[in-house]
Short mmCIF file of C-alpha atoms in Angstrom, two decimals:
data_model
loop_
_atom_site.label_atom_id
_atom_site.label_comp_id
_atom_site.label_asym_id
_atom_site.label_seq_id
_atom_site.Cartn_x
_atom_site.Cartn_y
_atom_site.Cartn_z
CA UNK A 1 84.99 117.84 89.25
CA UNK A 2 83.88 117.06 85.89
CA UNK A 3 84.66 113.62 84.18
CA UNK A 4 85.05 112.74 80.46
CA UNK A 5 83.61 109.23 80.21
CA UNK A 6 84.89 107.29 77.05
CA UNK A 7 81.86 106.11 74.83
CA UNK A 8 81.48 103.76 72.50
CA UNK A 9 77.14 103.50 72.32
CA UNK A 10 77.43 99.98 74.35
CA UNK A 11 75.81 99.43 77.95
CA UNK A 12 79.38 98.87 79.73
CA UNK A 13 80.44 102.74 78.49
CA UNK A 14 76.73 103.93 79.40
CA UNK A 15 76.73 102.06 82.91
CA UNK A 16 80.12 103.56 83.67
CA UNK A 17 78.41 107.18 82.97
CA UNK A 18 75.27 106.13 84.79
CA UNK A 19 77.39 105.19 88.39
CA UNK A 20 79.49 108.12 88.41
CA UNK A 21 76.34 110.66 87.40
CA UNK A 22 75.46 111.00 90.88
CA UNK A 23 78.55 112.24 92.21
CA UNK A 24 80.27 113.96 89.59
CA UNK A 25 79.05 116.13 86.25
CA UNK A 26 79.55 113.37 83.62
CA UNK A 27 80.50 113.97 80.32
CA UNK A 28 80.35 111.32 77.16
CA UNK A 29 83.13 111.79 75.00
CA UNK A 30 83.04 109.45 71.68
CA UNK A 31 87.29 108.90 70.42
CA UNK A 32 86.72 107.45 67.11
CA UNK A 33 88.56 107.75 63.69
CA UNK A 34 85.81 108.68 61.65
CA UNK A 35 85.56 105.86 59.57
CA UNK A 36 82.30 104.89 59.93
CA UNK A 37 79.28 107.34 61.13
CA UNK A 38 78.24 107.15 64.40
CA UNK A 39 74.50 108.17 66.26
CA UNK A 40 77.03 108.93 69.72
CA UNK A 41 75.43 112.06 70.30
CA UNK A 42 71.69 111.33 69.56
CA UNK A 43 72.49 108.32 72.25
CA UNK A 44 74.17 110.71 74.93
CA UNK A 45 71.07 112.98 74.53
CA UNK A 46 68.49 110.22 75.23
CA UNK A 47 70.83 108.62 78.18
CA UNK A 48 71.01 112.56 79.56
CA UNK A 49 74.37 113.48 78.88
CA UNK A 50 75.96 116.23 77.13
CA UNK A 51 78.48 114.77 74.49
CA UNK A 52 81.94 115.69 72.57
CA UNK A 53 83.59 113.94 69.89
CA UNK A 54 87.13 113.55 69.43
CA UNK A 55 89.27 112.49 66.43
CA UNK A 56 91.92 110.25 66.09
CA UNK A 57 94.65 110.10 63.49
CA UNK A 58 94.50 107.24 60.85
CA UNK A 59 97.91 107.01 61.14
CA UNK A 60 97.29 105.85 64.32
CA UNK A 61 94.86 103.35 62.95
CA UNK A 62 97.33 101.79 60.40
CA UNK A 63 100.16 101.75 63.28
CA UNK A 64 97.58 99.68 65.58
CA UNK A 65 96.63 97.16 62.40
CA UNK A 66 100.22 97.07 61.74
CA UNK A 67 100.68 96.05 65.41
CA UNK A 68 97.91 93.62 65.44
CA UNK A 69 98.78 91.82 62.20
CA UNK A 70 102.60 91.25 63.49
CA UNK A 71 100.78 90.21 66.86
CA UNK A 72 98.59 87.90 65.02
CA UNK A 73 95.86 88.98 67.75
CA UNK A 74 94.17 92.16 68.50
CA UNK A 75 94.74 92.71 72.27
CA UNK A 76 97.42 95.10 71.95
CA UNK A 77 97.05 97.13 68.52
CA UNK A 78 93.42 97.84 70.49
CA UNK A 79 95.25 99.12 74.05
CA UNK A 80 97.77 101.16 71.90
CA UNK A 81 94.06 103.25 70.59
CA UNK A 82 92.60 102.95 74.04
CA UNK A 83 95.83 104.75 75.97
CA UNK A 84 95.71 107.01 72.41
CA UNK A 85 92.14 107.74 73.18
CA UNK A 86 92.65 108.51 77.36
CA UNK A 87 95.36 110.66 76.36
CA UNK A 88 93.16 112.66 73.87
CA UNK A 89 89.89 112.95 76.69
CA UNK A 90 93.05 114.19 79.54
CA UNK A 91 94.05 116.84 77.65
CA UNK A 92 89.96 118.19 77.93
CA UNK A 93 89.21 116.91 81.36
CA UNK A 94 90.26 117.14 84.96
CA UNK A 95 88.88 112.99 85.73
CA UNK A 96 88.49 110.73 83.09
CA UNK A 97 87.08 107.22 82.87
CA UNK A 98 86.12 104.62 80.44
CA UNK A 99 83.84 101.23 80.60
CA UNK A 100 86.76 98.92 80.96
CA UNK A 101 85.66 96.14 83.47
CA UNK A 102 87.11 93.67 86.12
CA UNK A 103 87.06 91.06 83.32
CA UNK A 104 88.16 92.31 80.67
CA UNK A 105 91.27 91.39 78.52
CA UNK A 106 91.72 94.49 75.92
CA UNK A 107 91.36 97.16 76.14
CA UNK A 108 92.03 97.32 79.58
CA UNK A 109 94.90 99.06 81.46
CA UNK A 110 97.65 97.83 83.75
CA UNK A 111 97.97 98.91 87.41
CA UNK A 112 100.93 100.54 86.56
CA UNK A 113 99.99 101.68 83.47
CA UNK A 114 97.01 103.52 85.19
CA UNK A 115 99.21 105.18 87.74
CA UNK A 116 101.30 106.14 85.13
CA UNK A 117 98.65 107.94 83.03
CA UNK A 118 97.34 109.60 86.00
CA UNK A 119 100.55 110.93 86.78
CA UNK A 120 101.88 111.85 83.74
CA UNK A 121 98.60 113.41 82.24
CA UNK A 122 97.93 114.94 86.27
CA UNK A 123 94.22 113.59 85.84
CA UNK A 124 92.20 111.08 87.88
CA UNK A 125 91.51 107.96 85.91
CA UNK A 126 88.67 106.36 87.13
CA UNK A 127 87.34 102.89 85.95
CA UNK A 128 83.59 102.63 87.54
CA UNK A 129 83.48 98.90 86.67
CA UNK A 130 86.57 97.43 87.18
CA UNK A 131 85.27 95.95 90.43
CA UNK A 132 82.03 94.34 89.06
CA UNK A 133 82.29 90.98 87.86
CA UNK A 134 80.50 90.23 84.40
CA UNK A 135 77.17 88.80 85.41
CA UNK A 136 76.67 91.84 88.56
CA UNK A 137 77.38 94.52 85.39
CA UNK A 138 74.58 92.93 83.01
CA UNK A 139 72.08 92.74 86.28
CA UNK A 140 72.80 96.01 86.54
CA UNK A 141 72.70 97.63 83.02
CA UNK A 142 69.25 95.70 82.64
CA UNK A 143 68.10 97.66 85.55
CA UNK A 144 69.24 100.92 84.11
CA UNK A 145 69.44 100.83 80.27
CA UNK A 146 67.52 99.57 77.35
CA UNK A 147 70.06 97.78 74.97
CA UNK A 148 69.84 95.76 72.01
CA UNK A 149 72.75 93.21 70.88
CA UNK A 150 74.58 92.82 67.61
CA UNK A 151 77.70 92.28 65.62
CA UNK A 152 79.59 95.24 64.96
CA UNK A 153 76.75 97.59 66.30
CA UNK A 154 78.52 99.62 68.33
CA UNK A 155 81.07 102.18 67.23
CA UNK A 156 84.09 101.26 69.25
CA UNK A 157 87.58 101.55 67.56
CA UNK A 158 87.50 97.99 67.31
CA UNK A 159 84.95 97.87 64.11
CA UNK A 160 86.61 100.97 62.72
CA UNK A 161 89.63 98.80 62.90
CA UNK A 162 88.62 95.87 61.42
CA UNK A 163 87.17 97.77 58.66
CA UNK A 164 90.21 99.90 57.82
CA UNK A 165 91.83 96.27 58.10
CA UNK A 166 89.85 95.05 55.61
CA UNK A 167 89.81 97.27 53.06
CA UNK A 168 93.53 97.52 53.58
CA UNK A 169 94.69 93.99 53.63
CA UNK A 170 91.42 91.95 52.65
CA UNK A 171 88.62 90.22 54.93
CA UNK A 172 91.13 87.09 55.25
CA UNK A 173 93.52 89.06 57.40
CA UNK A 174 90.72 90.33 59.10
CA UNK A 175 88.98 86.73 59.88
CA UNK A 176 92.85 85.81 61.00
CA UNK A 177 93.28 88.76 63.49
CA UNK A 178 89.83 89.10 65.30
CA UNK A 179 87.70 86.55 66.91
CA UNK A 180 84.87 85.51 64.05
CA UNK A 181 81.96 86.86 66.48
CA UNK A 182 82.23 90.06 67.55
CA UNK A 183 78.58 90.22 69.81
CA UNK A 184 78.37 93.95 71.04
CA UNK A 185 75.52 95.64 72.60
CA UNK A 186 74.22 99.15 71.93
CA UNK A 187 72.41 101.52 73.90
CA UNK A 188 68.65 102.93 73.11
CA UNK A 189 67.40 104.02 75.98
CA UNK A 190 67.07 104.83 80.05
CA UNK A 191 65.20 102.52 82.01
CA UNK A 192 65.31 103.65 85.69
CA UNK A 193 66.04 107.28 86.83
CA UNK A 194 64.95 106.74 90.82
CA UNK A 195 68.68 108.62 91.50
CA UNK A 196 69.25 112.15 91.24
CA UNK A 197 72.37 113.06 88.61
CA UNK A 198 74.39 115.46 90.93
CA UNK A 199 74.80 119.32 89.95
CA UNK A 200 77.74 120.29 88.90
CA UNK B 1 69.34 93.12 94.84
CA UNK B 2 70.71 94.02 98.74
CA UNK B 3 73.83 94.02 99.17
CA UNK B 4 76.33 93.90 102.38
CA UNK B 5 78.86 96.04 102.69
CA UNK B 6 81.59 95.14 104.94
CA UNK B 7 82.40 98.40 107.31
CA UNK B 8 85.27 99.28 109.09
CA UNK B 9 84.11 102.58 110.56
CA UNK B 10 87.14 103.99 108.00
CA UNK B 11 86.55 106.41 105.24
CA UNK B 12 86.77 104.08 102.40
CA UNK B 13 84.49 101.17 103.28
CA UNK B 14 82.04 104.20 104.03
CA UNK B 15 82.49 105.52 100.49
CA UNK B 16 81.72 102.64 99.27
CA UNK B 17 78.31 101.99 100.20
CA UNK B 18 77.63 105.25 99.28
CA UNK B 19 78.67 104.71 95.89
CA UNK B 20 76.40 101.69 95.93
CA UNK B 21 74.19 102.92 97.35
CA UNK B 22 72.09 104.93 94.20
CA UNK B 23 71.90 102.00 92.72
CA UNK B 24 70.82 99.08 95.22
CA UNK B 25 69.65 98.99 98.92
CA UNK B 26 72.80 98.92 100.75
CA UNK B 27 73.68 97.51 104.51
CA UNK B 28 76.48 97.73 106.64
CA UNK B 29 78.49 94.26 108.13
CA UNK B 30 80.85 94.84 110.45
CA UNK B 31 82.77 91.88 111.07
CA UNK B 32 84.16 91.59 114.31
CA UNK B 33 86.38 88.84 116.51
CA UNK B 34 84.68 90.96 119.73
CA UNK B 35 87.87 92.18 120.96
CA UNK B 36 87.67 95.75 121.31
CA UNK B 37 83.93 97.39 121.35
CA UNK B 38 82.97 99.29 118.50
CA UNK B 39 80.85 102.05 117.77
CA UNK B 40 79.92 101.02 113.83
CA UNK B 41 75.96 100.84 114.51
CA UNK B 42 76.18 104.24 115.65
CA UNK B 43 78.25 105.15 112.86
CA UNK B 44 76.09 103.33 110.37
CA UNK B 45 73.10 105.21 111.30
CA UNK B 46 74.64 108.62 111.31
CA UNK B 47 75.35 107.32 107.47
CA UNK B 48 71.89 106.28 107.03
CA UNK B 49 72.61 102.65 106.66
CA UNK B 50 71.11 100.03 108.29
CA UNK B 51 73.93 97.42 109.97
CA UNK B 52 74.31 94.03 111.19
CA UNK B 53 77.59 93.01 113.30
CA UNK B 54 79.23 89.21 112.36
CA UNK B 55 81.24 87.62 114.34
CA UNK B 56 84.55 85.46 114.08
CA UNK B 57 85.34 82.98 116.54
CA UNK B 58 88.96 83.59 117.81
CA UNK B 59 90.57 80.57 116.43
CA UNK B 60 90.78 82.05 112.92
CA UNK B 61 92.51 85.35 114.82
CA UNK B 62 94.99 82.85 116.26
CA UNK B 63 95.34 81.18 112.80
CA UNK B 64 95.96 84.82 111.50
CA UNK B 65 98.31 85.70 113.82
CA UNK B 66 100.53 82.40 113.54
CA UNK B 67 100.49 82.95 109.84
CA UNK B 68 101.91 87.08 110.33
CA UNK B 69 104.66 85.65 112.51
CA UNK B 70 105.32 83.29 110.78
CA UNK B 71 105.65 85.94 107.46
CA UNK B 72 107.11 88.42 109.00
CA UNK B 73 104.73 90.47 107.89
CA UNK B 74 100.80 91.24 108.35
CA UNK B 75 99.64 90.98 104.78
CA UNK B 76 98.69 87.20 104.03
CA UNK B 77 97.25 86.68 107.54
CA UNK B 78 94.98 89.61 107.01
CA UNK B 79 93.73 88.52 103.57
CA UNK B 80 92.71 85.21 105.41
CA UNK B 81 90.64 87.17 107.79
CA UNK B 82 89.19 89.27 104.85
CA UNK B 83 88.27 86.25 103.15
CA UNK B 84 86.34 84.93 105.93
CA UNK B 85 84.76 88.26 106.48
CA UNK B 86 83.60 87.86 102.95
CA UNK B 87 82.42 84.39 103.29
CA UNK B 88 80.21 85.46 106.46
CA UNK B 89 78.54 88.15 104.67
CA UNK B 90 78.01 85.68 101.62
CA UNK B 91 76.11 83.86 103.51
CA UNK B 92 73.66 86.68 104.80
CA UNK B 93 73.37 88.41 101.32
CA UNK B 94 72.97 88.01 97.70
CA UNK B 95 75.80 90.78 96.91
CA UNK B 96 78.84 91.58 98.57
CA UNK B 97 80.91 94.65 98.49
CA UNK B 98 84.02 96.53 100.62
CA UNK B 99 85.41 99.24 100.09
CA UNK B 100 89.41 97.44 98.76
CA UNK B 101 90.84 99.56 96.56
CA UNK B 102 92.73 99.90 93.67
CA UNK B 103 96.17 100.51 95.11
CA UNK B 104 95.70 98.48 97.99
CA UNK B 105 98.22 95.36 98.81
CA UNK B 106 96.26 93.78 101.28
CA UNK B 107 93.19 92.89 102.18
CA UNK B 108 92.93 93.01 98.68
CA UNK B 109 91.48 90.03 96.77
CA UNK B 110 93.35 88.85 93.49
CA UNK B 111 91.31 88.87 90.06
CA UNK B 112 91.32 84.79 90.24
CA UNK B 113 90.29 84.89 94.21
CA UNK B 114 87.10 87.35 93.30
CA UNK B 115 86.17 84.96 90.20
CA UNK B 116 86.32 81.93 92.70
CA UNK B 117 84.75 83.64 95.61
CA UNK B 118 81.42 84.70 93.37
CA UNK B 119 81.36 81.41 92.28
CA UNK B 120 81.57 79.30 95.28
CA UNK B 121 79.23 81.21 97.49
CA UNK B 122 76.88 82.22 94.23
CA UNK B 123 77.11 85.66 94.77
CA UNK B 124 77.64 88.72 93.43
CA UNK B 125 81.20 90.57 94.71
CA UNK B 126 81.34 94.32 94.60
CA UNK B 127 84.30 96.40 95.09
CA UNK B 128 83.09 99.72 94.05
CA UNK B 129 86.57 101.80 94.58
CA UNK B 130 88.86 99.07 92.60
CA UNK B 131 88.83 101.19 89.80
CA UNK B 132 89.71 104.12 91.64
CA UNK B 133 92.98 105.69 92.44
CA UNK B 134 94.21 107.03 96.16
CA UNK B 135 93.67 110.71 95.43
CA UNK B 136 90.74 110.38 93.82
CA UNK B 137 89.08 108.62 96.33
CA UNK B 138 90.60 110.81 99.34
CA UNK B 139 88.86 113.76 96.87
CA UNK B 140 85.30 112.33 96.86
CA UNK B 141 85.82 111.39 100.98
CA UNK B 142 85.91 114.96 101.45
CA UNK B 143 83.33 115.78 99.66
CA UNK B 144 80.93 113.12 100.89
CA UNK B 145 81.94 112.24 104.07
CA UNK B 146 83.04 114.34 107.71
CA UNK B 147 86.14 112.08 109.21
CA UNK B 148 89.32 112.13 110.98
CA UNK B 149 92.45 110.54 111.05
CA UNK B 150 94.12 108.77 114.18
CA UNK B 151 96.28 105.71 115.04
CA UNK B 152 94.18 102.53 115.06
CA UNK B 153 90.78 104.09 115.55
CA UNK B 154 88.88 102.68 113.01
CA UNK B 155 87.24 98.68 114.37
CA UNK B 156 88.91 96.71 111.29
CA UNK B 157 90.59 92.86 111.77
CA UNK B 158 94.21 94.58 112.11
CA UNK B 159 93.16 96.61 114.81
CA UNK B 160 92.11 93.76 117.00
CA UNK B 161 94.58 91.49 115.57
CA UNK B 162 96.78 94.21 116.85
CA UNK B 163 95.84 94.25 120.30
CA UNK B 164 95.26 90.12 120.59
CA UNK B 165 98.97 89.55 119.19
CA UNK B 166 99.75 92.07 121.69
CA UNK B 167 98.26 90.43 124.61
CA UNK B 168 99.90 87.03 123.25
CA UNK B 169 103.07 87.37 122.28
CA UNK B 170 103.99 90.96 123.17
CA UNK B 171 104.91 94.03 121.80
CA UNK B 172 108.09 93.24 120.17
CA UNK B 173 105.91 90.55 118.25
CA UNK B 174 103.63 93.47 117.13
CA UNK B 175 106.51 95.81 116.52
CA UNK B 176 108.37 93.33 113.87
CA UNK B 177 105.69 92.23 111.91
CA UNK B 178 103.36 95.72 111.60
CA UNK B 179 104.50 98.45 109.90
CA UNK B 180 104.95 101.31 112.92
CA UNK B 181 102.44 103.84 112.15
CA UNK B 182 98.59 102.73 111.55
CA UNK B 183 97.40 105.71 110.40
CA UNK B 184 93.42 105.51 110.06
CA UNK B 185 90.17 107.50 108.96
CA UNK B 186 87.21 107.01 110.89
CA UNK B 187 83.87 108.47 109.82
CA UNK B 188 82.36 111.00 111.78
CA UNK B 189 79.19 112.35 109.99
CA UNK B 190 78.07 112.54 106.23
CA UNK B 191 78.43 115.58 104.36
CA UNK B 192 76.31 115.58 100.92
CA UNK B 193 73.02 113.96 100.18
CA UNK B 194 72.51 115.86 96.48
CA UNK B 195 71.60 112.09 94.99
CA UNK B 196 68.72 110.23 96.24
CA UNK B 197 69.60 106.42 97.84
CA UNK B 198 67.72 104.03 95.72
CA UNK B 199 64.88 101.79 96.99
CA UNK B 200 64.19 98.13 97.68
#
């Protein structure tokens, strides 16, 4: 089997590809809108990983601000792009998995919602973190990864989506919608390769 | 880090240390109320594992028991065992993992319980199959692991709490509060070793 890992350039997305290397061909797949430019595939190279980049609509974008200004929060404008983006890496891959983690609030699917995309999109969804706690992932992706931290470093949707916000409907709306910090980490390099990534 | 893995003899608590097992020096627990004899340091070896047997003193299997009566059905009386289990091998080792998984009812710890339980023993909780559904796991059994199927073969709680509710209160008991088929994997033999366990 061959899985489609979401990426996004931070450690959770990298540590999900890094657990699942040694049983499965892994490959990173970067769902953005192309907003802003992104280093994905330099970053998949140096972490091992071949890498494929897929585009989403900006319609899709303005639907999900829409969403989140009516909301008043950014939780589910954000899981309308993640489900967007799962849908997109099914339609390439037979098992496809993202970074989403045990305690997480969004993006982050339901049970049911999980079953449901597996079913509907006849893929396996597979979520290597969702059964590590917080402080057992960062152990871990200290061990593995070399990562720096920063605000907006990343390129998840979610700064492509605050700045389509922004230069739609002003930093205001922004600073109303999203948390003021938003600390993300980014990947720079491998730390530990003592396991063998499995042939395909 | 070491971590315990609680083993059953089944398929999926199997999977999951190897799925750990990359990553961090893994051992076996096999937590027992000593009512039937079980094979799971022969099976942990096979696996390449070392493995430590805990036991529980009957009471809490009496406790159990009343509570499944009591319910009408097995599921809250075996998360009480499971929890214990857990606390046992929280006290032996600095991270904790079984192999509970994503569309499991029960022994299946709730999001709030697994916060709680790292917290109050100051461990790390691991449940490295949460974030994976039935078929995909079943898929990367096969691949991994030699096992076969049979009624009540595997050495988990339900099997002895089984046999002791059995011996107490009958078969009738048994009959109305288990479901009537207890269709179980057991491990036989390990199939692929194309990635390299981690050390210390």
């Amino acid at each position: 089997m061959k899985a489609g890992v979401l990426f996004s350039g931070g450690k959770d997305s990298a540590l999900a590809a890094l657990l699942l290397s040694p049983f499965t061909k892994v490959e990173l797949v970067t769902v953005s809108f192309g907003i802003i430019p992104n280093d994905a595939a330099t970053l998949a190279q140096i972490l091992g990983f071949h890498h494929v980049m897929i585009s989403l609509e900006k319609e899709l974008a303005m639907t999900s601000i829409d969403t989140m200004i009516n909301d008043g929060y950014p939780n589910r404008g954000l899981n309308q792009v993640h489900k967007t983006a799962l849908e997109r890496a099914a339609e390439c891959y037979p098992v496809v998995a993202d970074g989403t983690r045990r305690d997480d609030k969004a993006p982050l699917l339901t049970l049911q919602e999980a079953r449901s995309f597996e079913d509907r999109m006849h893929i396996d969804y597979i979520r290597p973190l969702l059964g590590y706690g917080r402080r057992t992932i960062d152990g871990l992706a200290a061990e593995l990864l070399d990562f720096i931290y920063g605000e907006c470093i990343s390129f998840d949707y979610e700064v492509e989506l605050r700045q389509l916000m922004e230069s739609s409907y002003g930093r205001k709306t922004v600073n109303r919608v999203f948390p003021k910090r938003h600390l993300q980490s980014k990947v720079t390099g491998r730390k530990n390769a003592n396991f063998r990534v499995a042939e395909a």
